[in-house]
Amino acid sequence: MEQGVQLAAIFGLAAAVFVGASTQRISGMGFALVSSPFLVMVLGPHEGVMLVNLLGACSSLLIFAQVFRQVEYRKVAFMLIPAMLMTIPGAWVANSLDGPWLSIGISMMVILALCSSFMIRNLAMAQSRGLAIGAGAVSGFMSVTAGVSGPAIAGYAVASRWPQAQFAISVQLYFLVLSLTSLIAKGGMPQLHWQQWGACFGAMMLGIVLGNYLAPKIPQKFSRAFVVLIAFSGAVSLMASGVLALASN
């Protein structure tokens, strides 16, 4: 019975990583939002979020290696620098506040940011560096506290009308560096059995291969809509987990 449970957990981890990696390649983001709920459920919040950060970095690295010549490095830098700085207070907040209330607060900020992005996309401020800096700061804070950094960046992409194809390529560098920074801020590495490591990395490779095949075949408007849907879904899922945790206490 125990062996069956362990096998189910390994397959579940692999499935979550596979779907997350393919989503990341197709839309530019979504690895953490898709895979983190199951990884946290299997491994616990601390180990689960660290694994999300590590595998997210590996997934972004593999994609970045294929597209690095097309990355908009200057645009990424305006988001990445404040994001890295915000991992420091984010790590302190994550260790100081109760998890459920933190999850609810972050999810509310994400939903507000996404809704606001549609309202300001026609204003001059949508193209400003200040908005890029602010989105990066919020994203960095969320990365280390909740393991999800994509929704704030998705909001900025919508508001600034960043073309989906360029966004999906450029943010791989952003997610790569930010995931590693968040992992360092937590000061540890996830502890997994070698079978779990093998399943996760094998699933990640297969997911990226599938994403490479599907990405050119999906129209950009559908990819952008998918990004927004993933971001909203992640925020709602995060809020639900916080509410359920409070209800169970």
CSV table of N, CA and C in Angstrom, one decimal, residues 13 17 31 35 39 50-60 179 192 197 200-201 204:
chain,number,residue,atom,x,y,z
A,13,LEU,N,3.7,14.2,-9.2
A,13,LEU,CA,4.7,15.2,-9.3
A,13,LEU,C,5.1,15.4,-10.8
A,17,VAL,N,4.6,18.8,-13.1
A,17,VAL,CA,5.8,19.5,-13.7
A,17,VAL,C,5.7,19.5,-15.2
A,31,PHE,N,4.6,28.1,-15.0
A,31,PHE,CA,5.1,26.9,-14.4
A,31,PHE,C,4.7,26.8,-12.9
A,35,SER,N,1.9,24.2,-11.4
A,35,SER,CA,2.5,23.1,-10.7
A,35,SER,C,2.5,23.2,-9.2
A,39,LEU,N,2.5,20.4,-6.0
A,39,LEU,CA,3.8,20.2,-5.3
A,39,LEU,C,3.8,20.6,-3.8
A,50,MET,N,10.1,25.7,-2.5
A,50,MET,CA,11.5,25.6,-2.9
A,50,MET,C,11.7,24.8,-4.2
A,51,LEU,N,10.9,23.7,-4.3
A,51,LEU,CA,11.0,22.9,-5.5
A,51,LEU,C,10.4,23.7,-6.7
A,52,VAL,N,9.4,24.4,-6.5
A,52,VAL,CA,8.8,25.3,-7.5
A,52,VAL,C,9.9,26.3,-8.0
A,53,ASN,N,10.5,26.9,-7.1
A,53,ASN,CA,11.6,27.9,-7.5
A,53,ASN,C,12.7,27.2,-8.3
A,54,LEU,N,13.2,26.0,-7.8
A,54,LEU,CA,14.3,25.3,-8.4
A,54,LEU,C,13.9,24.9,-9.8
A,55,LEU,N,12.8,24.2,-9.9
A,55,LEU,CA,12.4,23.6,-11.2
A,55,LEU,C,11.9,24.7,-12.2
A,56,GLY,N,11.4,25.8,-11.6
A,56,GLY,CA,11.0,27.0,-12.5
A,56,GLY,C,12.3,27.6,-13.1
A,57,ALA,N,13.3,27.7,-12.3
A,57,ALA,CA,14.6,28.2,-12.8
A,57,ALA,C,15.2,27.3,-13.9
A,58,CYS,N,15.1,26.0,-13.7
A,58,CYS,CA,15.6,25.0,-14.7
A,58,CYS,C,14.8,25.1,-16.0
A,59,SER,N,13.5,25.2,-15.8
A,59,SER,CA,12.6,25.2,-17.0
A,59,SER,C,12.9,26.5,-17.8
A,60,SER,N,13.0,27.6,-17.1
A,60,SER,CA,13.3,28.9,-17.8
A,60,SER,C,14.7,28.9,-18.5
A,179,SER,N,13.8,33.2,-9.8
A,179,SER,CA,13.6,31.9,-9.1
A,179,SER,C,14.9,31.5,-8.3
A,192,LEU,N,14.5,15.7,-2.0
A,192,LEU,CA,13.7,14.7,-2.6
A,192,LEU,C,14.5,13.4,-2.8
A,197,TRP,N,13.4,13.2,-8.1
A,197,TRP,CA,14.2,14.1,-8.9
A,197,TRP,C,14.1,13.6,-10.4
A,200,CYS,N,10.7,14.4,-12.0
A,200,CYS,CA,10.5,15.8,-12.2
A,200,CYS,C,11.3,16.4,-13.4
A,201,PHE,N,12.6,16.0,-13.5
A,201,PHE,CA,13.4,16.5,-14.6
A,201,PHE,C,13.0,15.9,-15.9
A,204,MET,N,9.9,17.6,-17.0
A,204,MET,CA,10.1,18.9,-17.5
A,204,MET,C,10.7,19.0,-18.9
